[in-house]
Coordinates of C-alpha atoms in Angstrom, one line a residue:
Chain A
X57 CA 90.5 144.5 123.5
X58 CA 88.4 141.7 122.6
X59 CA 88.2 142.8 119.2
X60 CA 92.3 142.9 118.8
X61 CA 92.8 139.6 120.2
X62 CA 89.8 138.0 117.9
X63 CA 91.6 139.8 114.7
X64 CA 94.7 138.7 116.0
X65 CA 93.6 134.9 116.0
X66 CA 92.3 135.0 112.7
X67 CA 95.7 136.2 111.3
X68 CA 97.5 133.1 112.8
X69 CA 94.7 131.0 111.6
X70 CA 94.6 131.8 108.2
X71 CA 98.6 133.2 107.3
X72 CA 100.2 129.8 107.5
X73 CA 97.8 127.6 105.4
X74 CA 99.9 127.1 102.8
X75 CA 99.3 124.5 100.4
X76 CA 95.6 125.7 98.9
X77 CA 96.5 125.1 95.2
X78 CA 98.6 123.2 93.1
X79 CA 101.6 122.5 94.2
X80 CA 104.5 122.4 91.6
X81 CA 107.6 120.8 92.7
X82 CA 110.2 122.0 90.1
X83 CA 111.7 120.1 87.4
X84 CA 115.8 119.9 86.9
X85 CA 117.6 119.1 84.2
X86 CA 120.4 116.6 85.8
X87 CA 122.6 115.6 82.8
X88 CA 123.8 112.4 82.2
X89 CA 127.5 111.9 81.1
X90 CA 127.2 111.6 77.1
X91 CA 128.4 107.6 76.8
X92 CA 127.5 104.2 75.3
X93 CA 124.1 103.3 75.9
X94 CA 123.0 106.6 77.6
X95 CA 120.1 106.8 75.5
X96 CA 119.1 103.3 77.0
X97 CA 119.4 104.0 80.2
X98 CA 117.2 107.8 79.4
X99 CA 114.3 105.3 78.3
X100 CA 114.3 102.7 81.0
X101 CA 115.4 105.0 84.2
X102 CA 113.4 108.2 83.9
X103 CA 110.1 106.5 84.2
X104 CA 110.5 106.4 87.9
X105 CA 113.4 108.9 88.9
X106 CA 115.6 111.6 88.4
X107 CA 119.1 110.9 86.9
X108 CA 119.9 113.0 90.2
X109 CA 119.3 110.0 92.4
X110 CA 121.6 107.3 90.2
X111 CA 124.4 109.8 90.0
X112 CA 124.5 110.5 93.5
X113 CA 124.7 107.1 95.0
X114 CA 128.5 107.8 95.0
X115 CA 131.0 106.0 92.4
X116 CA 130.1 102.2 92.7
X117 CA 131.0 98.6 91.2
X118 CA 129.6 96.5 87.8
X119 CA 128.4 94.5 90.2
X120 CA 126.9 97.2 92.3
X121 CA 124.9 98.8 89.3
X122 CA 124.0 95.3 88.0
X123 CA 122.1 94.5 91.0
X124 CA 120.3 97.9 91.0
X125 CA 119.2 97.6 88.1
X126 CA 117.9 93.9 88.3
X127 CA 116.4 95.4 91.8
X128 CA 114.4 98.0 89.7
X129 CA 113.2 95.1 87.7
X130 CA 112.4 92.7 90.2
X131 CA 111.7 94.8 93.2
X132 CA 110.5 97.6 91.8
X133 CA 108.4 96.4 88.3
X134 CA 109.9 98.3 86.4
X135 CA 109.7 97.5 82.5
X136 CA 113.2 97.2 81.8
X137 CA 113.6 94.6 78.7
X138 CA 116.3 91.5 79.5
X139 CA 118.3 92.9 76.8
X140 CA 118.8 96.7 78.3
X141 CA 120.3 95.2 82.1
X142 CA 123.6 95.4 80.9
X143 CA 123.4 97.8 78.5
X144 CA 122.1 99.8 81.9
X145 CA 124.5 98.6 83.9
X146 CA 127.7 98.9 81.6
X147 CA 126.9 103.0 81.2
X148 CA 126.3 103.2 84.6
X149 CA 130.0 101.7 85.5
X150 CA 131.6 103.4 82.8
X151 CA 130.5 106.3 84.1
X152 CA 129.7 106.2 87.4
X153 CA 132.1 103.5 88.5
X154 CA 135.0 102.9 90.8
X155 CA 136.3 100.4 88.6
X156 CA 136.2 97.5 90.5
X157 CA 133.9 94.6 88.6
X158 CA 132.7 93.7 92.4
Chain B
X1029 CA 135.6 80.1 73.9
X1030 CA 138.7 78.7 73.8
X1031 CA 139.3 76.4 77.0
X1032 CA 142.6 78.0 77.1
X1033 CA 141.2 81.6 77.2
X1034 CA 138.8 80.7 79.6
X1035 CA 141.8 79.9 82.2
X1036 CA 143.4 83.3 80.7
X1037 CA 140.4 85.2 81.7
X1038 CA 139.6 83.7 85.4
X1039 CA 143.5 83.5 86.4
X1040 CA 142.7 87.3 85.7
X1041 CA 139.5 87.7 87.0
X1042 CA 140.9 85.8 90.1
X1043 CA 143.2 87.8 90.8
X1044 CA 141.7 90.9 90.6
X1045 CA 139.4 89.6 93.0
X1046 CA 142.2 88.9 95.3
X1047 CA 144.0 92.3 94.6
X1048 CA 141.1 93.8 95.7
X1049 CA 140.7 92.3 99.0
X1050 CA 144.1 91.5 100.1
X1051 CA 146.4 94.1 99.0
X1052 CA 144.6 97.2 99.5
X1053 CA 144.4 98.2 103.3
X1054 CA 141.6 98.3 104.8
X1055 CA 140.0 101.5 104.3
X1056 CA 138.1 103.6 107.4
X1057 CA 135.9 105.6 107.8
X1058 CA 135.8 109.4 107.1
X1059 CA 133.9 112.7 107.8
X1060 CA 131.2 113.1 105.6
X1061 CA 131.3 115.2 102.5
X1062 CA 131.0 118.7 103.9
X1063 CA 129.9 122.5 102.3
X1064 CA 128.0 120.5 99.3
X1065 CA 127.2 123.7 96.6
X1066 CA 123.6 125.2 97.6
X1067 CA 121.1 124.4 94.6
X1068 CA 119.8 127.0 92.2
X1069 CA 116.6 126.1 92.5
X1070 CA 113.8 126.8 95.6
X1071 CA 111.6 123.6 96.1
X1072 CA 108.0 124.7 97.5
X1073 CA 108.5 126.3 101.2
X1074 CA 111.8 126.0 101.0
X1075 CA 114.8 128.4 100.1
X1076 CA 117.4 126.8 98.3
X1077 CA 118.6 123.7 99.8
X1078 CA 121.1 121.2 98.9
X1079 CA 119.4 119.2 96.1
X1080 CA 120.3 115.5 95.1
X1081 CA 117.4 115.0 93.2
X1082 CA 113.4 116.4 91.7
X1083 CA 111.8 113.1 91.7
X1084 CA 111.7 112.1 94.3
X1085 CA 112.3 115.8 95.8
X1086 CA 115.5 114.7 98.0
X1087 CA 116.6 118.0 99.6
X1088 CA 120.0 118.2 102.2
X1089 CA 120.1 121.3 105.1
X1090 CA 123.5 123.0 105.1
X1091 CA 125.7 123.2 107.8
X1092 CA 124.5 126.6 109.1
X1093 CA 121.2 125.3 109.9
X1094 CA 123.1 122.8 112.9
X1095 CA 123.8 126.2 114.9
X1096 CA 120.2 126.7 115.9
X1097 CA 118.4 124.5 118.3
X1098 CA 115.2 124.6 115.9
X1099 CA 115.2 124.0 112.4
X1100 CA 113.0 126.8 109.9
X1101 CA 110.9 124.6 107.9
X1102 CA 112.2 126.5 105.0
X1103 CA 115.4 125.1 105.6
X1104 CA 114.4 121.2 107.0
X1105 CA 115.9 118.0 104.9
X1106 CA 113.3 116.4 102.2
X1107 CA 113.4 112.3 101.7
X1108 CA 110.6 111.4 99.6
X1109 CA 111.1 107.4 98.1
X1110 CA 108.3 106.8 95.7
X1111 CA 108.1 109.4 92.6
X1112 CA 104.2 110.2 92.2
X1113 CA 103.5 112.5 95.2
X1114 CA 99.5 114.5 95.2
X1115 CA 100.2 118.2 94.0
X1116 CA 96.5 118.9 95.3
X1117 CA 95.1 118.7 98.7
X1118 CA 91.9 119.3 99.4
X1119 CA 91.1 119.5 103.2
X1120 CA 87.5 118.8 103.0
X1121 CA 87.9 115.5 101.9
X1122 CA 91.2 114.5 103.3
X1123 CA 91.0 111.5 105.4
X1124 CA 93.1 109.1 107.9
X1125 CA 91.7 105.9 107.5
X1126 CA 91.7 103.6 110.5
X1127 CA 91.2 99.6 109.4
X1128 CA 91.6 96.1 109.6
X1129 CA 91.6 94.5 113.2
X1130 CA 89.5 97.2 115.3
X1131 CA 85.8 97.6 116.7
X1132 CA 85.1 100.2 113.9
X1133 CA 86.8 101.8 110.8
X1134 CA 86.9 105.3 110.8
X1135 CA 88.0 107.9 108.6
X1136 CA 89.0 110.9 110.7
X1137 CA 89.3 114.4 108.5
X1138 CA 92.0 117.1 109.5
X1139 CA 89.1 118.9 111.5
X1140 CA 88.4 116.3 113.3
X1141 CA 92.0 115.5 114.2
X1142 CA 92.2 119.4 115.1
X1143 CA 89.0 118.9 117.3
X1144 CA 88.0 115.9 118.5
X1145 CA 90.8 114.7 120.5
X1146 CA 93.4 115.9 123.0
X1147 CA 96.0 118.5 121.4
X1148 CA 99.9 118.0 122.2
X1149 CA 102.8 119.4 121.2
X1150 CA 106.5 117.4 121.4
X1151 CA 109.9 119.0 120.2
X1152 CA 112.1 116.4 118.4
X1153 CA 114.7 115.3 116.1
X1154 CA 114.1 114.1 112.6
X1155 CA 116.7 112.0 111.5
X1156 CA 117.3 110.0 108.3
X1157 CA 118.8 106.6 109.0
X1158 CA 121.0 107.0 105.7
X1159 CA 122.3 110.6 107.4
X1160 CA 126.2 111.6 106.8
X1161 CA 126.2 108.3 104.6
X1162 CA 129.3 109.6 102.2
X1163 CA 131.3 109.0 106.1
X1164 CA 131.7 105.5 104.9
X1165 CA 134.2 103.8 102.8
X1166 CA 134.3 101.7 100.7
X1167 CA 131.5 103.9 99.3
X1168 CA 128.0 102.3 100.0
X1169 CA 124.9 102.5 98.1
X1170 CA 122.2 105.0 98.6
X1171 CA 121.9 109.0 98.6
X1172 CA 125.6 110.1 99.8
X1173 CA 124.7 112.3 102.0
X1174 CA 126.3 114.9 103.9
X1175 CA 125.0 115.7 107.2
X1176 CA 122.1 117.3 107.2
X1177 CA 119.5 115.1 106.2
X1178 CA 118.4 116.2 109.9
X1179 CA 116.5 118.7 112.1
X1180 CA 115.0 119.2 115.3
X1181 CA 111.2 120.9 114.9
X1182 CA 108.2 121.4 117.3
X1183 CA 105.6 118.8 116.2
X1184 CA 101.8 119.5 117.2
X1185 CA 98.9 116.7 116.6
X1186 CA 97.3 114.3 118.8
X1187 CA 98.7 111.0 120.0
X1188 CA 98.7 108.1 118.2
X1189 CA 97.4 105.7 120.6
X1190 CA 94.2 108.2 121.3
X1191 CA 93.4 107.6 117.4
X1192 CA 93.8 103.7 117.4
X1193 CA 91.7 103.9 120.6
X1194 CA 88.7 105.7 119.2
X1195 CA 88.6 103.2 116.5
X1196 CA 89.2 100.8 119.1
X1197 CA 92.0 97.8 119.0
X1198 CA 90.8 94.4 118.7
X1199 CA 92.2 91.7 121.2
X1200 CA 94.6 90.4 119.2
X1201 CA 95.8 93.2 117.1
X1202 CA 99.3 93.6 116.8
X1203 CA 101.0 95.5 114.5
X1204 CA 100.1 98.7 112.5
X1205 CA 100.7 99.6 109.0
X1206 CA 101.1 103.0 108.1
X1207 CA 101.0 104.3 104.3
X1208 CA 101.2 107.7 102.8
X1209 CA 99.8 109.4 99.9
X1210 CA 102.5 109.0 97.4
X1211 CA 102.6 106.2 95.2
X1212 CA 105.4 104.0 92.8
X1213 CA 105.0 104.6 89.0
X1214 CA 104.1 101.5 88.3
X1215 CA 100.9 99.8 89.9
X1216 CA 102.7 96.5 90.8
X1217 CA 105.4 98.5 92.4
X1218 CA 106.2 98.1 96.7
X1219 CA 104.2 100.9 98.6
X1220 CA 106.0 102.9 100.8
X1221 CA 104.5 100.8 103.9
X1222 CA 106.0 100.7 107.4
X1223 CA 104.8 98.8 110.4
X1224 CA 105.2 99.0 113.5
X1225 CA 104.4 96.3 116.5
X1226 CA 101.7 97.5 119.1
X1227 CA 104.5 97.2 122.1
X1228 CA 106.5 99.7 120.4
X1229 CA 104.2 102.1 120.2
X1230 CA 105.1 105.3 122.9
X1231 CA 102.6 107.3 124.2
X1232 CA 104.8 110.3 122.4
X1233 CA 104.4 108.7 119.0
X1234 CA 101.5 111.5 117.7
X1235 CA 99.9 112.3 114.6
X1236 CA 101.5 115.9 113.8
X1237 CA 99.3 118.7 111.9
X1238 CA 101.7 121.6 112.4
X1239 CA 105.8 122.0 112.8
X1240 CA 107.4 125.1 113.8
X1241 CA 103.4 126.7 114.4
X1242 CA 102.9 126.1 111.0
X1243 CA 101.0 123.4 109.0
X1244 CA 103.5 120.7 107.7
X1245 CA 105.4 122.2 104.4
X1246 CA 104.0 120.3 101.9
X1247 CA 107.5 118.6 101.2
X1248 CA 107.2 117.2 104.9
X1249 CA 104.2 115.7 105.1
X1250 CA 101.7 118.2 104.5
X1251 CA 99.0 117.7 105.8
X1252 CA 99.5 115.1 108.8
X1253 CA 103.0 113.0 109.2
X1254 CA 103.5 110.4 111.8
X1255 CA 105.8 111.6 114.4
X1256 CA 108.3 109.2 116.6
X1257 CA 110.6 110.6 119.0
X1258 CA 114.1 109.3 119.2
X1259 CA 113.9 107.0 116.3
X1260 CA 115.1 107.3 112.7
X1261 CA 112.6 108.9 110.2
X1262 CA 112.0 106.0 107.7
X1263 CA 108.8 105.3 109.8
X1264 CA 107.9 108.9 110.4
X1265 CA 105.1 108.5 107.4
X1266 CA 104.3 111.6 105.3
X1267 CA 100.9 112.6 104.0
X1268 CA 99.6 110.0 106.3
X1269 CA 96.5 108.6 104.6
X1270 CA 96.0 105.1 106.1
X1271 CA 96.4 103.0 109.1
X1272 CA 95.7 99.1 109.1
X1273 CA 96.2 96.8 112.3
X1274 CA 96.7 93.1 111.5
X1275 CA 97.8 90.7 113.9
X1276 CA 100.2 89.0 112.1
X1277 CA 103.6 91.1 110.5
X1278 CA 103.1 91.5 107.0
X1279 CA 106.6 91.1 104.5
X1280 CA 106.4 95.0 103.0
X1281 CA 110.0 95.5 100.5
X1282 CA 110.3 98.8 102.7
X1283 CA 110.0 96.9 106.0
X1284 CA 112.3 93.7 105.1
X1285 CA 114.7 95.0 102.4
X1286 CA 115.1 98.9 103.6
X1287 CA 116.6 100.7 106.8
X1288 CA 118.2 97.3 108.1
X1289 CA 121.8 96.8 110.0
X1290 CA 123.5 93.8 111.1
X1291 CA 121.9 92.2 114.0
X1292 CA 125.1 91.9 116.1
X1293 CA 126.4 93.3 119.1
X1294 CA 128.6 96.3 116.7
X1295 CA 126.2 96.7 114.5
X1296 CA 128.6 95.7 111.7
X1297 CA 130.0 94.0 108.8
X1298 CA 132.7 93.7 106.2
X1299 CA 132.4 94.8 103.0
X1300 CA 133.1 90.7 101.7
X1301 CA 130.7 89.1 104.0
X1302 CA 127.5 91.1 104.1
X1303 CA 125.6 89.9 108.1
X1304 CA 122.5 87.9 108.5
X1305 CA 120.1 88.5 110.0
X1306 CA 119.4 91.7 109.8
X1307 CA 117.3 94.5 112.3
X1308 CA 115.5 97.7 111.6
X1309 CA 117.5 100.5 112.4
X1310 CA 114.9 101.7 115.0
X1311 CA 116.6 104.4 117.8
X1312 CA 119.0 107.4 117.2
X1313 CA 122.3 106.5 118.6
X1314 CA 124.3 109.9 120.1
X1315 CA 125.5 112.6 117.9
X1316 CA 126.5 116.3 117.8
X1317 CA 127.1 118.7 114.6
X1318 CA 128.8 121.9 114.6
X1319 CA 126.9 124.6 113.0
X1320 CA 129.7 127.3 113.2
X1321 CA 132.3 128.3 112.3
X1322 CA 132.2 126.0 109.5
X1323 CA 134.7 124.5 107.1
X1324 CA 137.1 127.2 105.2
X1325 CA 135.8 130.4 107.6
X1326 CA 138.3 132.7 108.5
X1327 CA 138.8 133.9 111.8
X1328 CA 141.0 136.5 113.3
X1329 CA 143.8 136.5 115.5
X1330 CA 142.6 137.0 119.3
X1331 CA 139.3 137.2 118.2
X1332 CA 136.6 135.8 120.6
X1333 CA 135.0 132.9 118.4
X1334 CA 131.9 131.6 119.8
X1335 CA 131.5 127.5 118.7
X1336 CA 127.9 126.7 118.0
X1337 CA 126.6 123.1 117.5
X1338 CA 123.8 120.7 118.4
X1339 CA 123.5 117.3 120.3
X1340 CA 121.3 114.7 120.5
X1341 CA 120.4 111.0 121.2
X1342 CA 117.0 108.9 120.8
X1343 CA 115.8 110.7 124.4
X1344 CA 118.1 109.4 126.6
X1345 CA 119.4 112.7 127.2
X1346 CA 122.5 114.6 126.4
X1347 CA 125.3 114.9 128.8
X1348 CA 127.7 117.0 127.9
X1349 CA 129.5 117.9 124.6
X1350 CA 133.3 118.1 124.5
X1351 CA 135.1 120.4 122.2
X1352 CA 138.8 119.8 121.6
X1353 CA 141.4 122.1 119.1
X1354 CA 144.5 119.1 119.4
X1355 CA 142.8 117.0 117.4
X1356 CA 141.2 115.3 120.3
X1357 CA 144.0 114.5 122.3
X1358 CA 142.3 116.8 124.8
X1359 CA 138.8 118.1 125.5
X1360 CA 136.9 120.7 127.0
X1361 CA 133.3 120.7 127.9
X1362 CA 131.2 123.1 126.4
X1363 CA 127.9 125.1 127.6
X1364 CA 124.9 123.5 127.0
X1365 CA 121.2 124.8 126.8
X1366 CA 118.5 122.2 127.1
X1367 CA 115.1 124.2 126.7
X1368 CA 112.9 121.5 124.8
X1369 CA 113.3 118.7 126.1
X1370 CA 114.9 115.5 126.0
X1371 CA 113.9 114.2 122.1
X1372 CA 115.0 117.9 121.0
X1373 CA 118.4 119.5 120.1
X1374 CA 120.4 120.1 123.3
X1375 CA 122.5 123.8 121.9
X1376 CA 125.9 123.9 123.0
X1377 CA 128.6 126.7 123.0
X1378 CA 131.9 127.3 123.5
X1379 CA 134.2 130.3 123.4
X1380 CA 137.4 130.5 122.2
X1381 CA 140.3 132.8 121.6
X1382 CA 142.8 131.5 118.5
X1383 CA 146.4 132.5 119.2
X1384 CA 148.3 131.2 116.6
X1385 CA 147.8 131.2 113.0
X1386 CA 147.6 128.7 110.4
X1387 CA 144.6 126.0 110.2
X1388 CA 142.8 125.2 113.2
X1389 CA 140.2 122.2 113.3
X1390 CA 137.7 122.2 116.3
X1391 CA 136.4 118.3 117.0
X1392 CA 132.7 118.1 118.8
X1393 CA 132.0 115.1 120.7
X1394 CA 128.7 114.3 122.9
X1395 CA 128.2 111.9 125.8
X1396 CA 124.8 110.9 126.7
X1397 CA 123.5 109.9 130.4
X1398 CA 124.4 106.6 130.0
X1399 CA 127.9 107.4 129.2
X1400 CA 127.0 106.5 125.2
X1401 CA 129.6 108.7 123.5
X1402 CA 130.5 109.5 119.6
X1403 CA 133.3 107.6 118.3
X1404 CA 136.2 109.5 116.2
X1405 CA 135.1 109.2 112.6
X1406 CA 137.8 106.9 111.8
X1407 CA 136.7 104.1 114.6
X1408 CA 132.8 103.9 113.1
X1409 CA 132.1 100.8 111.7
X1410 CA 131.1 100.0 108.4
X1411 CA 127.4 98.5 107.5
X1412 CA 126.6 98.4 103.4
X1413 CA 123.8 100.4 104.1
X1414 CA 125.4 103.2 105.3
X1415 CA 123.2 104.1 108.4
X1416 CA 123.9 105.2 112.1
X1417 CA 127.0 107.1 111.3
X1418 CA 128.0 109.4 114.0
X1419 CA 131.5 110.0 114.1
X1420 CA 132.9 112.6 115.8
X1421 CA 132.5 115.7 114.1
X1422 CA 135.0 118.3 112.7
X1423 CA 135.3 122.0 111.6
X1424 CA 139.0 123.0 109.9
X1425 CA 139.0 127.1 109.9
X1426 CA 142.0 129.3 108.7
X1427 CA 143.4 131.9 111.8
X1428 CA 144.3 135.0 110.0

């Protein structure tokens, strides 16, 4: 009996650790729309994030995307040059907009 | 410019701005976007999940999963924020660190954790703040989720408090950073830093090892998350690696610029006039989900149709939960089974025999103890960030 219940705590000890090697979190392939500028917004985005989390932050204003992308700038450090924010921000609205300016 | 295309283009400009605030009608609030397609792809632990994005891994539970009162970890949410997560972790030299304001700074390993203190185990809801976000219009920023960017797990580790006392608390310590393994991809970037005030520490806030009787998946924390019962999950750290008591509140971006709501007595705003100040979106408020039937299933004429769903509230406790088929003109309580505790899903049931074909929507709607009771979606207030939603919820199925 003593035996069992020693072989039976080193099952539940040992079955669940899961994480002993590399972990590889998969990648996917989230396609931008094809549009003006898309190939600006492929250099400056994908340094930090998937185009998965920009296109679903639901269909949003100019204004909306202008301020995100001055907040990844400003907040967030990244390198975007002064003459990519609109570039950036006119793709995004073009093709993830509502078509409101605000 | 011409001066005279300059009026041209602000008359317009004008008056589009105008259009878009005084014509259109005001627009409520919806149920959130339901039956989202299942992605192709299984993330580490998990099956398939509903994925918004790789990087950060930001993975949605379907509806299916709201009809059990625990959660696989297979199948629980994934909100990651900062893009550079460790895809190696090595036990033997994994540490908490315990610093700043106390009597000695220790680094405590996962042995230690497992060892050295007193072991306890709490059942409890994880929430996202930003849950069942796409509810709100007009459309707000962030993930638009649907809603499950939940789940209710059994959390095992050893209470918080019991680790700052071993280190020991100065006298004038008072609030405690927490930050987690993963990092911004740039060095100058925020940390994902949270902080809490000692006073608001509970003696059920605990250091959690294993979910479910199994370590942390790796996508929830692995290997030690901070665990808070009853509040929203932004401060529920992952990969906890380090914990630093100041006595002064220190301005983190996450802490002053994320998981914030108007500081007034609804907890709203307009979409013109954005409210200051602002508080952190701290407790759950109540909520219940149906996890079946769900949205398009068919069910037969006469058939006896069990409803399944799950409640909850930041502890309080849950009540009752009301099911009505009139579109909530009236309501009918439904069966309830509270086995885990108070911070845990309560399970609730109801039968039902359809007698009439055509489309038939079943509304759920919890009350807590203190009579704290959902709201139809339609009569939730707006906030820009898109949190606390909990409108009523609602399952259309087709009587055949």
């Amino acid at each position: 009996m003593k035996k069992i219940l020693l072989i039976t705590s080193l099952l539940v000890g040992s079955a669940f650790a899961q994480v002993n090697g590399k972990i590889e979190v998969p990648y996917i392939d989230y396609k931008l729309k094809d549009g003006k500028n898309k190939e600006v917004v492929e250099a400056n985005c994908f340094m930090c994030h998937s185009f998965g989390y920009m296109e679903n932050q639901g269909a949003q204003s100019r204004d909306f995307w202008y301020k995100k992308v001055m907040k990844m700038k400003h907040a967030f450090k990244a390198p975007i040059p002064d003459e990519d924010v609109n570039k950036i921000a006119d793709y995004m609205f073009a093709n993830y907009g509502n078509g409101k300016l605000k | 410019m011409k001066r005279r295309d300059f009026f041209k283009t602000s008359f317009v400009a004008s008056a589009a701005i105008l259009g878009s605030s005084s014509l259109s009608a005001k627009e409520l609030q919806s149920p959130p976007i339901d039956n989202r397609k299942i992605g192709d792809v299984a993330f580490p632990e998990k099956r398939p999940l509903i994925t918004y994005s790789d990087r950060p891994p930001l993975l949605e539970s379907p509806r299916e999963t709201f009809a059990k009162g625990i959660t696989q970890n297979d199948e629980f949410f994934v909100r990651w924020h900062l893009p550079e997560i460790p895809t190696q972790i090595d036990l033997n030299s994994y540490t908490i660190s315990i610093n700043g304001l106390v009597k000695k700074e220790i680094n405590i390993t996962i042995d230690q954790l497992k060892n050295d203190f007193e072991q306890v185990e709490i059942t409890a809801v994880l929430q996202c703040g930003g849950n069942s976000r796409s509810a709100f219009h007009p459309t707000v920023g962030g993930i638009q989720w649907g809603s499950g960017a939940m789940g209710c797990a059994k959390w095992k580790g050893v209470r918080l408090m019991d680790v700052l006392k071993k280190a020991g608390l100065h006298k004038d310590a008072h609030w405690i950073g927490f930050n987690g393994k993963d990092k911004p991809a740039y060095y100058e970037a925020p940390k994902f830093i949270r902080e809490l005030s000692l006073e608001e520490i509970e003696d059920n806030f605990i250091l959690a090892y294993e979910m479910n009787g199994e370590d942390l998946p790796y996508l929830n924390g692995y290997p030690v998350r901070l665990v808070m019962p009853g509040y929203y999950s932004d401060s529920w750290m992952k990969m906890l690696s380090n914990i630093t008591v100041t006595n002064k509140y220190k301005s983190y971006f996450y802490m002053d610029h994320g998981y914030r709501i108007p500081d007034n007595d609804t907890e709203s705003e307009t979409p013109e006039k954005h409210y200051k100040p602002t508080k952190p979106i701290t407790t759950m408020n109540v909520k219940s989900l149906i996890g079946y039937p769900q949205n398009g299933s068919k069910l037969n004429l006469n058939s006896h149709v069990v409803v399944r769903g799950v409640a909850f509230d930041d502890g309080t406790g849950i009540k009752s939960v009301s099911i009505s088929t009139d579109n909530g003109k009236t309501w009918q309580e439904a069966q309830l089974k509270q086995e885990n505790g108070r911070y845990a899903y309560t399970e609730f049931r109801f039968t039902y025999k359809p007698t009439q074909k055509g489309k038939l929507t079943f509304m759920a709607k919890a009350t807590n103890v203190l009579g704290e009771e959902q709201p139809f979606a339609k009569d939730v207030l707006w906030n820009h960030g898109g949190y606390k939603y909990n409108g009523i919820d609602e399952v259309t199925v087709e009587v055949i």
